[in-house]
């Protein structure tokens, strides 16, 4: 009887296990097929990512994803390569087909959780440029609006009001300067949220790339430009502290959060700071891959053009100081234009805050683009600093 029961038990197990075996075999086949497909897809994605990273497009795409600049509805690649503000070539207007994208560097909505969740960018191994770029590959343009279309304008000042806020340029020009220095200082903080940004290398300025158009070498990136601004301001009697740290390397993700933390620590250490200058460079790439640089000629020399990017509370983050910041920017723009005609691009007022809530005199200063040379941008930095010192009564 026991043998019979054991036999029945085995038979029952066999009857149950056969379909289980079938299911198990089907699962194994499905897993094997999935692995095969995934491997092939992975190889294709690896190839696509490698190509994108080497072309520099991945950097801009990752930044666009991180920064949350409000252009998502236009599509991923439209956000990356969409048309810019109005500008003109020396001697004529640029056509719509030649329009390029602005600012891969000044679009961070610094406190949004989704920005913090973005994946860090892949950093390429350090490599020296394989020769100097063809001068014809970089196209020089001068951004100089000739009409009021798309701009708030008064007293020959132009503001691209992307925030959609009500502003009065004339009233700002007449208002007292909101920034008031007292004591020994330092009064001005220079910082670089995207300090690894660099320019097109030339025979004089070759650098090791740590990502396309970027380098950790502080002799050739935005830290060097900040050094120049610091020198001119100090020579004119403005007390300055220069934060020479990199906040965008090895990861772009969280750059503004890290910079804001550094700003908080510095202001706690030196509460005399009333003005924060965040120095960047712009990036302009056309849909056909052409690289542009913004230039002007002053005293027979070619300099990079400069753009002030101003934040606001239109994006939803608290920013009680945005009008004060914009007032400082408008007054500064006026002085620079009078002293160095052609140096300034229109002010760009944005929805994002850009850490500018920290003081009544905060601003982002975009000096040139990735297509400019370091020397062109250093010249621009010197002229800008001279005008800023004049604004501050120095």
Short mmCIF file of C-alpha atoms in Angstrom, two decimals:
data_model
loop_
_atom_site.label_atom_id
_atom_site.label_comp_id
_atom_site.label_asym_id
_atom_site.label_seq_id
_atom_site.Cartn_x
_atom_site.Cartn_y
_atom_site.Cartn_z
CA UNK A 1 0.00 0.00 0.00
CA UNK A 2 2.83 2.35 0.91
CA UNK A 3 4.49 1.60 -2.44
CA UNK A 4 1.21 2.31 -4.17
CA UNK A 5 0.82 5.58 -2.34
CA UNK A 6 4.40 6.59 -3.20
CA UNK A 7 3.74 5.70 -6.85
CA UNK A 8 0.58 7.81 -6.90
CA UNK A 9 2.43 10.64 -5.22
CA UNK A 10 5.22 10.53 -7.82
CA UNK A 11 2.66 10.42 -10.61
CA UNK A 12 0.90 13.46 -9.17
CA UNK A 13 4.20 15.35 -9.00
CA UNK A 14 5.02 14.39 -12.55
CA UNK A 15 1.63 15.58 -13.76
CA UNK A 16 2.19 18.91 -12.03
CA UNK A 17 5.87 19.27 -12.93
CA UNK A 18 5.46 18.75 -16.69
CA UNK A 19 3.59 21.99 -17.29
CA UNK A 20 5.95 23.73 -14.86
CA UNK A 21 8.88 22.48 -16.88
CA UNK A 22 7.24 23.81 -20.02
CA UNK A 23 6.67 27.18 -18.44
CA UNK A 24 10.25 27.19 -17.14
CA UNK A 25 11.64 26.37 -20.58
CA UNK A 26 9.50 29.10 -22.17
CA UNK A 27 10.78 31.56 -19.57
CA UNK A 28 14.36 30.55 -20.31
CA UNK A 29 13.82 31.04 -24.05
CA UNK A 30 12.21 34.43 -23.48
CA UNK A 31 15.08 35.49 -21.22
CA UNK A 32 17.65 34.36 -23.78
CA UNK A 33 15.84 36.22 -26.56
CA UNK A 34 15.61 39.34 -24.42
CA UNK A 35 19.32 39.20 -23.62
CA UNK A 36 20.15 38.87 -27.29
CA UNK A 37 17.95 41.82 -28.25
CA UNK A 38 19.22 43.90 -25.34
CA UNK A 39 22.83 43.19 -26.25
CA UNK A 40 22.24 44.34 -29.81
CA UNK A 41 20.31 47.40 -28.70
CA UNK A 42 22.95 48.19 -26.11
CA UNK A 43 25.65 48.10 -28.75
CA UNK A 44 23.63 50.44 -30.95
CA UNK A 45 22.95 52.80 -28.04
CA UNK A 46 26.62 52.72 -27.05
CA UNK A 47 27.52 53.74 -30.57
CA UNK A 48 24.91 56.50 -30.65
CA UNK A 49 25.96 57.84 -27.24
CA UNK A 50 29.63 57.76 -28.16
CA UNK A 51 28.92 59.73 -31.32
CA UNK A 52 26.73 62.21 -29.45
CA UNK A 53 29.28 62.75 -26.70
CA UNK A 54 32.16 63.20 -29.13
CA UNK A 55 30.16 65.77 -31.10
CA UNK A 56 29.32 67.83 -28.03
CA UNK A 57 25.60 67.39 -28.60
CA UNK A 58 25.25 65.11 -25.59
CA UNK A 59 26.62 67.85 -23.34
CA UNK A 60 24.07 70.34 -24.59
CA UNK A 61 21.26 67.78 -24.48
CA UNK A 62 22.11 66.78 -20.92
CA UNK A 63 22.17 70.42 -19.90
CA UNK A 64 18.84 71.06 -21.60
CA UNK A 65 17.35 68.13 -19.67
CA UNK A 66 18.88 69.26 -16.39
CA UNK A 67 18.04 72.92 -16.62
CA UNK A 68 14.33 72.68 -17.25
CA UNK A 69 14.23 75.85 -19.31
CA UNK A 70 10.57 75.68 -20.29
CA UNK A 71 11.17 74.69 -23.91
CA UNK A 72 10.21 71.02 -23.59
CA UNK A 73 6.97 71.50 -25.52
CA UNK A 74 8.94 72.29 -28.66
CA UNK A 75 10.49 68.85 -28.63
CA UNK A 76 13.86 67.56 -27.50
CA UNK A 77 15.92 68.54 -30.52
CA UNK A 78 13.97 71.76 -31.08
CA UNK A 79 14.87 72.77 -27.54
CA UNK A 80 18.50 72.03 -28.33
CA UNK A 81 18.66 73.69 -31.73
CA UNK A 82 15.77 76.15 -31.79
CA UNK A 83 16.07 79.68 -33.20
CA UNK A 84 17.67 82.42 -31.13
CA UNK A 85 16.83 86.02 -30.52
CA UNK A 86 17.17 88.51 -33.37
CA UNK A 87 20.71 89.26 -34.35
CA UNK A 88 22.62 90.44 -37.39
CA UNK A 89 25.83 89.69 -39.17
CA UNK A 90 28.23 92.57 -39.68
CA UNK A 91 26.68 94.35 -42.63
CA UNK A 92 23.34 92.54 -42.73
CA UNK A 93 20.64 90.54 -40.98
CA UNK A 94 20.94 86.83 -40.42
CA UNK A 95 18.27 84.76 -42.14
CA UNK A 96 15.91 82.40 -40.34
CA UNK A 97 17.80 79.41 -41.73
CA UNK A 98 20.96 80.65 -40.06
CA UNK A 99 19.32 81.15 -36.66
CA UNK A 100 21.17 79.45 -33.82
CA UNK A 101 20.43 78.39 -30.28
CA UNK A 102 21.42 80.49 -27.31
CA UNK A 103 22.70 79.66 -23.85
CA UNK A 104 23.53 76.09 -23.15
CA UNK A 105 24.91 77.50 -19.93
CA UNK A 106 22.46 79.88 -18.31
CA UNK A 107 19.18 78.04 -18.02
CA UNK A 108 19.28 76.22 -14.67
CA UNK A 109 16.14 76.23 -12.55
CA UNK A 110 18.34 75.45 -9.61
CA UNK A 111 15.97 74.13 -6.95
CA UNK A 112 13.64 71.88 -8.92
CA UNK A 113 13.66 68.22 -7.80
CA UNK A 114 13.53 66.99 -11.39
CA UNK A 115 16.73 68.88 -12.14
CA UNK A 116 18.45 67.17 -9.24
CA UNK A 117 17.24 63.79 -10.50
CA UNK A 118 18.86 64.20 -13.91
CA UNK A 119 21.63 61.76 -14.67
CA UNK A 120 25.17 63.20 -14.53
CA UNK A 121 26.82 63.76 -17.87
CA UNK A 122 29.41 61.29 -19.14
CA UNK A 123 32.83 62.89 -19.09
CA UNK A 124 35.25 62.09 -21.86
CA UNK A 125 38.86 61.13 -21.11
CA UNK A 126 41.23 64.07 -21.19
CA UNK A 127 42.55 64.68 -24.66
CA UNK A 128 44.45 67.42 -26.43
CA UNK A 129 42.67 68.88 -29.47
CA UNK A 130 43.89 67.16 -32.63
CA UNK A 131 44.94 70.39 -34.29
CA UNK A 132 43.47 73.86 -34.46
CA UNK A 133 39.93 74.31 -35.81
CA UNK A 134 39.42 75.66 -39.28
CA UNK A 135 38.80 79.40 -38.96
CA UNK A 136 36.10 79.15 -41.62
CA UNK A 137 34.20 76.65 -39.47
CA UNK A 138 33.52 79.31 -36.83
CA UNK A 139 31.26 82.07 -38.11
CA UNK A 140 31.43 85.54 -36.59
CA UNK A 141 28.22 87.46 -35.98
CA UNK A 142 27.34 90.70 -34.21
CA UNK A 143 24.06 90.67 -32.31
CA UNK A 144 22.58 94.12 -32.69
CA UNK A 145 18.78 94.43 -32.82
CA UNK A 146 17.53 97.09 -35.18
CA UNK A 147 13.81 96.88 -34.37
CA UNK A 148 11.59 96.61 -31.31
CA UNK A 149 10.09 93.30 -32.41
CA UNK A 150 10.43 90.78 -29.59
CA UNK A 151 12.06 93.24 -27.19
CA UNK A 152 11.20 95.65 -24.41
CA UNK A 153 13.08 98.80 -25.36
CA UNK A 154 13.78 102.32 -24.09
CA UNK A 155 16.73 104.72 -24.22
CA UNK A 156 18.39 102.48 -26.83
CA UNK A 157 18.35 99.54 -24.42
CA UNK A 158 16.85 96.20 -25.47
CA UNK A 159 15.55 93.51 -23.14
CA UNK A 160 14.36 90.12 -24.33
CA UNK A 161 11.57 89.61 -21.78
CA UNK A 162 11.15 85.84 -21.72
CA UNK A 163 9.71 86.05 -18.20
CA UNK A 164 6.67 87.95 -19.48
CA UNK A 165 6.79 90.32 -16.50
CA UNK A 166 5.90 94.01 -16.51
CA UNK A 167 9.06 96.13 -16.56
CA UNK A 168 9.79 99.85 -16.91
CA UNK A 169 13.26 100.48 -18.31
CA UNK A 170 13.05 104.26 -18.02
CA UNK A 171 12.05 104.06 -14.36
CA UNK A 172 14.94 101.72 -13.65
CA UNK A 173 17.40 104.10 -15.28
CA UNK A 174 16.11 106.94 -13.09
CA UNK A 175 16.06 104.91 -9.87
CA UNK A 176 18.88 104.95 -7.33
CA UNK A 177 21.37 102.11 -7.53
CA UNK A 178 19.99 99.39 -5.19
CA UNK A 179 23.49 98.16 -4.29
CA UNK A 180 25.07 99.97 -1.35
CA UNK A 181 28.55 99.04 -0.19
CA UNK A 182 29.63 99.69 3.38
CA UNK A 183 32.73 98.86 5.39
CA UNK A 184 35.91 97.31 4.09
CA UNK A 185 34.31 94.45 2.18
CA UNK A 186 34.71 92.30 0.24
CA UNK A 187 31.65 93.68 -1.54
CA UNK A 188 31.67 91.65 -4.78
CA UNK A 189 31.69 87.87 -5.13
CA UNK A 190 32.78 86.39 -8.45
CA UNK A 191 31.66 82.79 -8.92
CA UNK A 192 31.36 80.32 -11.79
CA UNK A 193 28.44 77.89 -11.73
CA UNK A 194 29.75 76.40 -14.98
CA UNK A 195 33.43 77.13 -14.54
CA UNK A 196 34.74 74.42 -16.87
CA UNK A 197 33.27 76.15 -19.93
CA UNK A 198 36.04 77.09 -22.36
CA UNK A 199 36.59 78.71 -25.73
CA UNK A 200 37.81 77.63 -29.17
CA UNK A 201 41.52 76.86 -28.84
CA UNK A 202 44.02 78.76 -30.95
CA UNK A 203 47.80 78.66 -31.35
CA UNK A 204 48.23 80.72 -28.18
CA UNK A 205 45.68 78.93 -26.04
CA UNK A 206 45.67 75.15 -26.44
CA UNK A 207 44.15 73.22 -23.58
CA UNK A 208 43.33 69.68 -22.49
CA UNK A 209 39.63 68.96 -22.99
CA UNK A 210 37.72 67.20 -20.23
CA UNK A 211 34.53 67.46 -22.30
CA UNK A 212 33.88 69.15 -25.65
CA UNK A 213 34.50 72.91 -25.30
CA UNK A 214 35.29 72.47 -21.61
CA UNK A 215 38.38 71.99 -19.51
CA UNK A 216 39.39 71.62 -15.88
CA UNK A 217 42.50 73.70 -16.61
CA UNK A 218 41.80 77.01 -14.91
CA UNK A 219 44.23 78.85 -17.18
CA UNK A 220 41.81 78.43 -20.09
CA UNK A 221 38.27 78.18 -18.72
CA UNK A 222 35.91 80.67 -17.07
CA UNK A 223 38.09 80.85 -13.98
CA UNK A 224 40.71 82.62 -16.11
CA UNK A 225 38.10 85.13 -17.27
CA UNK A 226 37.06 85.66 -13.66
CA UNK A 227 40.70 86.33 -12.77
CA UNK A 228 40.72 89.13 -15.32
CA UNK A 229 37.52 90.68 -13.95
CA UNK A 230 38.90 90.40 -10.42
CA UNK A 231 42.15 92.14 -11.39
CA UNK A 232 40.47 95.10 -13.09
CA UNK A 233 37.98 95.62 -10.28
CA UNK A 234 40.67 95.48 -7.61
CA UNK A 235 42.86 97.88 -9.59
CA UNK A 236 39.91 100.29 -9.55
CA UNK A 237 39.42 99.96 -5.80
CA UNK A 238 36.54 97.46 -5.70
CA UNK A 239 36.92 94.84 -2.97
CA UNK A 240 36.43 91.37 -4.48
CA UNK A 241 36.49 87.73 -3.44
CA UNK A 242 36.84 85.25 -6.29
CA UNK A 243 35.55 81.69 -5.84
CA UNK A 244 37.77 79.70 -8.22
CA UNK A 245 36.13 76.32 -7.61
CA UNK A 246 34.45 74.23 -10.32
CA UNK A 247 30.82 73.37 -9.62
CA UNK A 248 29.99 71.71 -12.97
CA UNK A 249 32.67 69.03 -13.03
CA UNK A 250 32.64 66.06 -13.10
CA UNK A 251 28.82 66.38 -13.19
CA UNK A 252 26.68 69.18 -14.61
CA UNK A 253 23.75 67.92 -12.59
CA UNK A 254 23.36 70.00 -9.45
CA UNK A 255 25.78 72.76 -10.52
CA UNK A 256 23.49 75.54 -9.35
CA UNK A 257 22.66 73.79 -6.10
CA UNK A 258 26.36 73.40 -5.31
CA UNK A 259 27.05 77.00 -6.29
CA UNK A 260 24.17 78.21 -4.10
CA UNK A 261 25.57 76.31 -1.14
CA UNK A 262 28.96 77.94 -1.75
CA UNK A 263 27.31 81.37 -2.00
CA UNK A 264 25.57 80.83 1.32
CA UNK A 265 28.81 79.83 3.05
CA UNK A 266 30.72 82.78 1.58
CA UNK A 267 28.03 85.30 2.56
CA UNK A 268 27.93 83.90 6.07
CA UNK A 269 31.69 84.32 6.22
CA UNK A 270 31.66 87.77 4.59
CA UNK A 271 28.21 89.39 5.04
CA UNK A 272 29.58 92.56 3.41
CA UNK A 273 28.98 91.01 -0.05
CA UNK A 274 26.28 92.94 -1.92
CA UNK A 275 26.92 91.89 -5.51
CA UNK A 276 27.40 88.44 -7.05
CA UNK A 277 28.72 88.06 -10.59
CA UNK A 278 28.31 84.56 -12.04
CA UNK A 279 30.54 84.44 -15.12
CA UNK A 280 29.74 82.03 -17.98
CA UNK A 281 30.19 81.83 -21.70
CA UNK A 282 27.39 81.16 -24.17
CA UNK A 283 27.18 78.49 -26.87
CA UNK A 284 25.75 78.87 -30.37
CA UNK A 285 25.39 76.00 -32.80
CA UNK A 286 23.26 76.08 -35.96
CA UNK A 287 21.12 73.19 -37.13
CA UNK A 288 23.73 72.38 -39.77
CA UNK A 289 26.40 72.09 -37.07
CA UNK A 290 28.02 75.47 -37.75
CA UNK A 291 29.57 77.12 -34.70
CA UNK A 292 29.05 80.85 -34.16
CA UNK A 293 30.90 83.42 -32.12
CA UNK A 294 29.64 86.86 -31.16
CA UNK A 295 32.07 89.70 -31.86
CA UNK A 296 32.38 93.46 -31.96
CA UNK A 297 35.23 95.72 -32.99
CA UNK A 298 36.42 98.32 -30.50
CA UNK A 299 39.50 100.49 -31.05
CA UNK A 300 40.51 98.30 -33.97
CA UNK A 301 40.45 95.08 -31.93
CA UNK A 302 37.94 92.24 -31.98
CA UNK A 303 36.25 91.37 -28.70
CA UNK A 304 33.56 88.89 -27.66
CA UNK A 305 30.11 90.29 -27.10
CA UNK A 306 28.59 90.09 -23.62
CA UNK A 307 25.06 89.30 -22.47
CA UNK A 308 23.51 89.84 -19.04
CA UNK A 309 21.11 87.04 -18.13
CA UNK A 310 18.72 88.08 -15.38
CA UNK A 311 16.50 85.80 -13.33
CA UNK A 312 13.01 86.43 -11.98
CA UNK A 313 10.23 84.85 -9.93
CA UNK A 314 8.12 83.99 -13.00
CA UNK A 315 9.16 80.35 -12.75
CA UNK A 316 7.53 79.99 -9.33
CA UNK A 317 10.57 80.22 -7.04
CA UNK A 318 10.70 83.06 -4.48
CA UNK A 319 12.87 85.93 -5.72
CA UNK A 320 12.16 89.24 -3.99
CA UNK A 321 15.28 90.83 -5.48
CA UNK A 322 14.63 90.36 -9.20
CA UNK A 323 13.59 93.98 -9.84
CA UNK A 324 16.62 95.28 -7.94
CA UNK A 325 18.87 92.93 -9.90
CA UNK A 326 17.35 94.05 -13.18
CA UNK A 327 17.73 97.72 -12.21
CA UNK A 328 21.45 97.17 -11.65
CA UNK A 329 21.70 95.34 -14.97
CA UNK A 330 19.90 98.11 -16.87
CA UNK A 331 22.12 100.81 -15.38
CA UNK A 332 25.24 98.76 -16.11
CA UNK A 333 24.11 98.01 -19.66
CA UNK A 334 23.68 101.74 -20.28
CA UNK A 335 27.20 102.56 -19.09
CA UNK A 336 28.83 99.76 -21.08
CA UNK A 337 27.01 100.77 -24.25
CA UNK A 338 28.12 104.37 -23.86
CA UNK A 339 31.75 103.48 -23.17
CA UNK A 340 32.05 100.50 -25.52
CA UNK A 341 29.39 100.60 -28.26
CA UNK A 342 28.60 97.17 -29.65
CA UNK A 343 30.00 95.19 -26.72
CA UNK A 344 26.63 94.29 -25.20
CA UNK A 345 23.94 92.00 -26.52
CA UNK A 346 20.36 92.66 -25.34
CA UNK A 347 19.64 91.80 -21.71
CA UNK A 348 17.87 88.44 -21.36
CA UNK A 349 15.20 88.37 -18.61
CA UNK A 350 14.27 84.79 -17.79
CA UNK A 351 11.71 82.90 -15.72
CA UNK A 352 14.40 80.99 -13.86
CA UNK A 353 16.01 82.35 -10.70
CA UNK A 354 19.69 81.39 -11.26
CA UNK A 355 20.58 81.88 -7.56
CA UNK A 356 20.15 85.63 -8.02
CA UNK A 357 17.85 85.91 -5.02
CA UNK A 358 20.95 86.01 -2.82
CA UNK A 359 21.62 89.75 -3.24
CA UNK A 360 20.17 92.91 -4.78
CA UNK A 361 23.05 93.03 -7.23
CA UNK A 362 23.29 89.51 -8.63
CA UNK A 363 23.70 88.77 -12.33
CA UNK A 364 24.87 86.19 -14.84
CA UNK A 365 27.43 87.55 -17.28
CA UNK A 366 27.82 85.57 -20.51
CA UNK A 367 31.15 86.54 -22.06
CA UNK A 368 31.37 85.35 -25.66
CA UNK A 369 30.46 81.88 -26.90
CA UNK A 370 32.31 78.60 -27.27
CA UNK A 371 33.29 79.81 -30.75
CA UNK A 372 35.18 82.84 -29.46
CA UNK A 373 38.84 82.74 -28.47
CA UNK A 374 40.05 83.25 -24.92
CA UNK A 375 41.83 86.48 -25.89
CA UNK A 376 38.65 87.93 -27.43
CA UNK A 377 36.81 87.18 -24.20
CA UNK A 378 39.56 88.53 -21.94
CA UNK A 379 39.42 91.80 -23.84
CA UNK A 380 35.65 91.91 -23.36
CA UNK A 381 36.06 91.11 -19.67
CA UNK A 382 38.41 94.05 -19.21
CA UNK A 383 35.99 96.51 -20.81
CA UNK A 384 33.05 95.12 -18.86
CA UNK A 385 34.96 95.40 -15.58
CA UNK A 386 35.94 98.97 -16.36
CA UNK A 387 32.28 99.91 -16.89
CA UNK A 388 31.19 98.04 -13.75
CA UNK A 389 33.75 99.93 -11.67
CA UNK A 390 32.36 103.18 -13.09
CA UNK A 391 28.83 102.11 -12.10
CA UNK A 392 30.07 101.54 -8.56
CA UNK A 393 31.65 104.99 -8.46
CA UNK A 394 35.23 103.79 -8.63
#
